[in-house]
N, CA, C and O of each residue as an XYZ file, in Angstrom:
436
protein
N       0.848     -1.183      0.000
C       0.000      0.000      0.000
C       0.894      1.247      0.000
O       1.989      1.175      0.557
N       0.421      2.619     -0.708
C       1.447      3.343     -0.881
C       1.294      4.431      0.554
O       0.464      4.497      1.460
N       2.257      5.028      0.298
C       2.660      6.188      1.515
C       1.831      7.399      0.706
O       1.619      7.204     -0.491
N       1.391      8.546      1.268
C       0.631      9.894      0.834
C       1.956     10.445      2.043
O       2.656     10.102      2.996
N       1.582     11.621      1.043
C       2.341     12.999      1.384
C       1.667     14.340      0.920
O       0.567     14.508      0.392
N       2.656     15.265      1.274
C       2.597     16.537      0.196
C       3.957     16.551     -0.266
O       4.995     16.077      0.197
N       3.701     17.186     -1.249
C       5.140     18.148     -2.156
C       5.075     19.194     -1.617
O       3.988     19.203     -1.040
N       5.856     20.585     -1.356
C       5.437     22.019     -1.211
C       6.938     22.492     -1.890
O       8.113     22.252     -1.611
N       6.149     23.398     -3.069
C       7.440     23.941     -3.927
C       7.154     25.616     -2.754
O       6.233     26.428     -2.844
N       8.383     25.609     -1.724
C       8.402     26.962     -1.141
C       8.698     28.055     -2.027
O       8.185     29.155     -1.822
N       9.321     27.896     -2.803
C       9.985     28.993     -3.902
C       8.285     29.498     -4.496
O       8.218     30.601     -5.039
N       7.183     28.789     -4.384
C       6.329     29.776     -4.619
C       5.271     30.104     -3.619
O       4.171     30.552     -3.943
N       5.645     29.866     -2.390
C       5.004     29.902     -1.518
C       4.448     31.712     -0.685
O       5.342     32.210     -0.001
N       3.653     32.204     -0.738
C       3.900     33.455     -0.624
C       3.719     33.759      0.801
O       4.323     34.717      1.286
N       2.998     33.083      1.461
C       2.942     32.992      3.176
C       1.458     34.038      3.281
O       1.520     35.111      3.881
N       0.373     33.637      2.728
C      -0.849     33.860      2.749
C      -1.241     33.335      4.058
O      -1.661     34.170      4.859
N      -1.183     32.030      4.455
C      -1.567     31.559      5.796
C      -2.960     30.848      5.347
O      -3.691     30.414      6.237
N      -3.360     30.714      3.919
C      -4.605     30.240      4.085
C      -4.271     28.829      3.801
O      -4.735     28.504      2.708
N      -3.757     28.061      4.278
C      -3.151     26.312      4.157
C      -3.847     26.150      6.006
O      -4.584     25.309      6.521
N      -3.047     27.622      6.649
C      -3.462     27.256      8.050
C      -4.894     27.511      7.914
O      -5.575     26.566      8.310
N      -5.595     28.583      7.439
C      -6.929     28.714      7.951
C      -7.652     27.528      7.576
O      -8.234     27.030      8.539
N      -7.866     26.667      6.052
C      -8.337     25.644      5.565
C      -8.163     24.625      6.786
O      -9.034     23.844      7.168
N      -6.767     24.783      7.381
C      -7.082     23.496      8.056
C      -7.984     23.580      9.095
O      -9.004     22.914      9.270
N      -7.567     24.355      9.688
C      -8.410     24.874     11.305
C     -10.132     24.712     11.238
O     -10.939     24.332     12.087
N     -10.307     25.206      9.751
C     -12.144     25.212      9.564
C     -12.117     24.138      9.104
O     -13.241     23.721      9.386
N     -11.392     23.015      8.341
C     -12.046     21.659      8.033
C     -12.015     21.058      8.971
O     -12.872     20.175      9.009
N     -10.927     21.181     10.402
C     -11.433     20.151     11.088
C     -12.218     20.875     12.896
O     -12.398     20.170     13.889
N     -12.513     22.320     12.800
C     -12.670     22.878     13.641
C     -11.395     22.794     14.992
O     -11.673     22.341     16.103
N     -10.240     23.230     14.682
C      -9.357     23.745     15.870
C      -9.672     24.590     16.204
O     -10.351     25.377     15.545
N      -9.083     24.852     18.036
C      -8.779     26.278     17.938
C      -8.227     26.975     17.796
O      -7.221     26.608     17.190
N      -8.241     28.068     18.034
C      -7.678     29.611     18.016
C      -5.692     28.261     18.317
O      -5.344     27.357     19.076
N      -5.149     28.965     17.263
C      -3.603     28.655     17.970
C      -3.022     26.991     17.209
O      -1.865     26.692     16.912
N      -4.071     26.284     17.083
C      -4.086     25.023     16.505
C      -4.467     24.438     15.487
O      -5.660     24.139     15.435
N      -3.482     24.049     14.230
C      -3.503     24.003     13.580
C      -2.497     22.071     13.005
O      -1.734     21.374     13.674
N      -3.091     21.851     11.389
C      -2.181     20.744     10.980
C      -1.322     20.898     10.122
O      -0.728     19.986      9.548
N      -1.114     22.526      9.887
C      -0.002     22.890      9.049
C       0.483     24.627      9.496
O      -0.161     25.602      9.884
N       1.508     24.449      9.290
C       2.116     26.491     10.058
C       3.252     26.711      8.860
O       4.172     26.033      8.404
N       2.667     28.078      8.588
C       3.785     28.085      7.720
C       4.607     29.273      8.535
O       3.998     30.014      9.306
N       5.988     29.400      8.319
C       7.064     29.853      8.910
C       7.880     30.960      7.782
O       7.908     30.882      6.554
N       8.504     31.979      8.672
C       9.018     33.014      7.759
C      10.765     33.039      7.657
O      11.119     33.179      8.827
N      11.625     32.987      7.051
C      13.175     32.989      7.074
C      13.052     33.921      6.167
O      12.327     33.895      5.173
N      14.128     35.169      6.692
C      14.508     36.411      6.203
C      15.931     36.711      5.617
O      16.565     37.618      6.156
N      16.274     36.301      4.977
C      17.883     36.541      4.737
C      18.279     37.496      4.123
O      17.651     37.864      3.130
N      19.289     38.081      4.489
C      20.017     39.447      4.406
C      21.709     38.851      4.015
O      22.531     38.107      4.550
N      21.600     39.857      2.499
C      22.607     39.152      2.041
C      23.646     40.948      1.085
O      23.598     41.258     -0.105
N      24.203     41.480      1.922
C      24.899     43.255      0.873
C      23.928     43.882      1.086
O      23.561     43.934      2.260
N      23.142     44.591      0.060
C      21.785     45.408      0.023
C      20.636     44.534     -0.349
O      19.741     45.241     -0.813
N      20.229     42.957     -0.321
C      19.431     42.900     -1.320
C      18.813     41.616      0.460
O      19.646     41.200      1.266
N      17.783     41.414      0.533
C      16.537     40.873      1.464
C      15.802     39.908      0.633
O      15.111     40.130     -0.362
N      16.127     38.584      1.330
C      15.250     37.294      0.250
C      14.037     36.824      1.730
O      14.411     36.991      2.891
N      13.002     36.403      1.487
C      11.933     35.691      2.682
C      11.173     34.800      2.147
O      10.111     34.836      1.525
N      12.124     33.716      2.603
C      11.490     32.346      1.840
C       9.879     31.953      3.143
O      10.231     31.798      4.313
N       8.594     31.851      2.907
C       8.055     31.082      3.597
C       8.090     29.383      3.132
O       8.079     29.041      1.950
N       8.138     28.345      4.361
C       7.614     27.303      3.787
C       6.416     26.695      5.296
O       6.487     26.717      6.525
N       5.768     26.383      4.626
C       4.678     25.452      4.854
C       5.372     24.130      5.492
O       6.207     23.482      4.861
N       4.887     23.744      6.991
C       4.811     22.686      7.968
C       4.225     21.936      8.219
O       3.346     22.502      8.869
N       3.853     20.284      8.190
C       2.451     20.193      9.045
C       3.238     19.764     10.297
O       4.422     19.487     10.492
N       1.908     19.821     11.233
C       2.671     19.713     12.698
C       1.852     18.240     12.732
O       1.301     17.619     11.823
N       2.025     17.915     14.318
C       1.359     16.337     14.568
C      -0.087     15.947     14.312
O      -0.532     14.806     14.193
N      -0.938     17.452     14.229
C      -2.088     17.377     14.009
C      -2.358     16.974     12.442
O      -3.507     16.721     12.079
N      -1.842     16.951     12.014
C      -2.441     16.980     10.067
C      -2.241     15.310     10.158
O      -1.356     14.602     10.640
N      -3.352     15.068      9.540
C      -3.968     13.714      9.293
C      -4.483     13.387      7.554
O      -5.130     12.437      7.111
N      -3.953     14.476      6.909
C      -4.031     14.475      5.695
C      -5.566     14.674      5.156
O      -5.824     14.587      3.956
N      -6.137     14.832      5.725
C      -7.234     15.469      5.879
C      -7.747     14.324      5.031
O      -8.120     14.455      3.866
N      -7.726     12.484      6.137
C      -8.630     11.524      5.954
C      -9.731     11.257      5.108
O      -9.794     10.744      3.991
N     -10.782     11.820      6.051
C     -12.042     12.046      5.834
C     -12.138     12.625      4.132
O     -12.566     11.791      3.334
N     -11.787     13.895      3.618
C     -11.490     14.374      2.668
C     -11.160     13.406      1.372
O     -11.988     13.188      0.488
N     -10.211     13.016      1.387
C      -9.319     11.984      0.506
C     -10.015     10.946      0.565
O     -10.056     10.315     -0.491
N     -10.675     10.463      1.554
C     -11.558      8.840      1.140
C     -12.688      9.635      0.277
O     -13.004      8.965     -0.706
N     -13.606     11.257      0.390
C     -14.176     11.182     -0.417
C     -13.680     12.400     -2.020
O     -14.118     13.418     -2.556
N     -12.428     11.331     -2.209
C     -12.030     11.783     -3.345
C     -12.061     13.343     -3.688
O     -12.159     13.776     -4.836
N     -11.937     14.349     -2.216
C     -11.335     15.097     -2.526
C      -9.526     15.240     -2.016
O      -8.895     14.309     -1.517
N      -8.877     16.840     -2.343
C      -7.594     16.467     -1.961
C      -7.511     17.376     -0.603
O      -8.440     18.178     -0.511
N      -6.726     17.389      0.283
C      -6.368     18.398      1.437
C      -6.697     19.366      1.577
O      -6.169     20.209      0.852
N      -7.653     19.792      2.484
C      -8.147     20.957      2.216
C      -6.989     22.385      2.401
O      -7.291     23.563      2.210
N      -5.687     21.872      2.803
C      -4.247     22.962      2.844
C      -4.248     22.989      0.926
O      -4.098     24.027      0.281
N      -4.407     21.922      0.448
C      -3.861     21.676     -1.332
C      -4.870     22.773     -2.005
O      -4.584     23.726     -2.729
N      -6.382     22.247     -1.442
C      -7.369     22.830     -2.216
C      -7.265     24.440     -2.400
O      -7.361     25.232     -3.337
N      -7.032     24.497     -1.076
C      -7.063     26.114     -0.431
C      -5.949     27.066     -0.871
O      -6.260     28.256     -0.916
N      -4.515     26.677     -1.249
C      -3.524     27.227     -1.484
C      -3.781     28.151     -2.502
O      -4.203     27.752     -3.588
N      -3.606     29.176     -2.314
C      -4.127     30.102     -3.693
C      -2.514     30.519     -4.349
O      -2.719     31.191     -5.359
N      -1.436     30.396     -4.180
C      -0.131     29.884     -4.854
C       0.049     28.914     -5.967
O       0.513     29.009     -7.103
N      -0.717     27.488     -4.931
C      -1.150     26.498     -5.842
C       0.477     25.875     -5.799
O       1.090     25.594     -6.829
N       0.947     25.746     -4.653
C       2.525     25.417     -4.272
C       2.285     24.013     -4.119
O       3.110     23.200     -4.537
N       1.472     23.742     -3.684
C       0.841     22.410     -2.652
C       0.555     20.586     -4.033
O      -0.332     20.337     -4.849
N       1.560     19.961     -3.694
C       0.795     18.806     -4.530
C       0.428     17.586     -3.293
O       1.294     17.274     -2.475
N      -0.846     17.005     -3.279
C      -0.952     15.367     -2.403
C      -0.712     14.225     -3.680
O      -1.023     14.129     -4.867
N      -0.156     13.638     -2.924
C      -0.295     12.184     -3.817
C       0.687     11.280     -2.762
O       1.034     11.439     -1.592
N       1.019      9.981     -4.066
C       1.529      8.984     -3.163
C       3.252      9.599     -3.149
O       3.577     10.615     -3.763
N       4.206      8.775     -2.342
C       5.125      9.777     -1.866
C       6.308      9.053     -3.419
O       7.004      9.834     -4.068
N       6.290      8.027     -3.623
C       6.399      7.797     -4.940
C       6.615      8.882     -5.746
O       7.574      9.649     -5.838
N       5.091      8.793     -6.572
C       5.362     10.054     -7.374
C       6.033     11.848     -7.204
O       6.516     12.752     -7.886
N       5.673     11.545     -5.919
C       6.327     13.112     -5.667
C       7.106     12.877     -6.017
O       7.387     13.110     -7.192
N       8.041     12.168     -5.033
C       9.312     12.338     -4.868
C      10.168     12.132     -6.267
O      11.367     12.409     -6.312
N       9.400     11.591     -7.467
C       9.546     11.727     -9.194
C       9.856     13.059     -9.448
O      10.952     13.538     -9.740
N       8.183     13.911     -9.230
C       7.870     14.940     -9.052
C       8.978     16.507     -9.080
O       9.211     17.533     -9.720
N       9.467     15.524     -7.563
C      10.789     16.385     -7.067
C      12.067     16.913     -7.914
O      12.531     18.039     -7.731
N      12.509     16.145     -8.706
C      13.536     16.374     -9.137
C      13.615     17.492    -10.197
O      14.627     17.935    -10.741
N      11.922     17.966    -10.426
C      12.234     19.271    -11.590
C      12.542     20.020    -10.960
O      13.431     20.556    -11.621
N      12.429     20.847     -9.511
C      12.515     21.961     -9.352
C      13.369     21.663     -7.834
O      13.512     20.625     -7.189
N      13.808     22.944     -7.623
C      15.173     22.556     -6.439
C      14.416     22.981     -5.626
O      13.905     21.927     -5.248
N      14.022     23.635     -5.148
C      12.959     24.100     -3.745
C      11.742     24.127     -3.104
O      11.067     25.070     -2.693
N      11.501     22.420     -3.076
C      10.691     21.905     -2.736
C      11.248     20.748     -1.667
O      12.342     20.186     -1.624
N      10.022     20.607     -0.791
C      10.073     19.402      0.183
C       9.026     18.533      0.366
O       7.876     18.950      0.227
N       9.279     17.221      0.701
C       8.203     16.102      0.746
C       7.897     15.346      2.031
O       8.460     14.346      2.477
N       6.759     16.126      2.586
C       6.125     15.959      3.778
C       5.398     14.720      3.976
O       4.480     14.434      3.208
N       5.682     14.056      4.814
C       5.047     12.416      5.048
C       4.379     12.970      7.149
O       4.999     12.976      8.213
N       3.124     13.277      6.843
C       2.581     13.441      8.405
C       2.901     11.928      9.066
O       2.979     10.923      8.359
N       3.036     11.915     10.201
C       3.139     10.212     10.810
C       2.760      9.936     11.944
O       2.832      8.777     12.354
């Protein structure tokens, strides 16, 4: 049976936060709790400022189960308005992976 994941290409990640809100309202958390956080790194490099966000899930993300048995995808995937976000089996990602350098392949566990 295969493994599920996400892909998240950060390089287009813009740090909207709506991966966190999707999750929080599909599975009702609260305030503070969430199955994915995305995070800010600021680098300062002469005159010129790069801020990569990338996207986390924490222990809570369950791949949003319920969802995926009824053949939809994550409601973090659906919701991404970047459109950074791929689910599938970790297989293909990790195929997936090799076009683009700044991406990572999230296996919740």
């Amino acid at each position: 049976m295969p493994r599920y994941g996400l892909l998240i290409d950060y390089d287009y990640c813009t740090g909207c936060h709506t991966c966190e809100v999707a999750c929080q309202q599909e599975h009702n958390f609260p305030a503070g709790k969430t199955g994915i956080i995305v995070t800010e790194h600021v680098y300062q490099s002469h005159d010129r400022v790069r801020v990569d966000h990338q996207p986390f899930v924490t222990a809570l993300c369950d791949l949003c189960a319920k969802r995926v048995r009824a053949g939809e995808p994550p409601a973090c995937v659906k919701h991404c308005q970047s459109q950074c976000m791929q689910y599938g089996s970790v297989a293909a990602l990790a195929r997936a992976m090799e076009e683009r350098p700044k991406q990572m392949l999230v296996t919740p566990g």
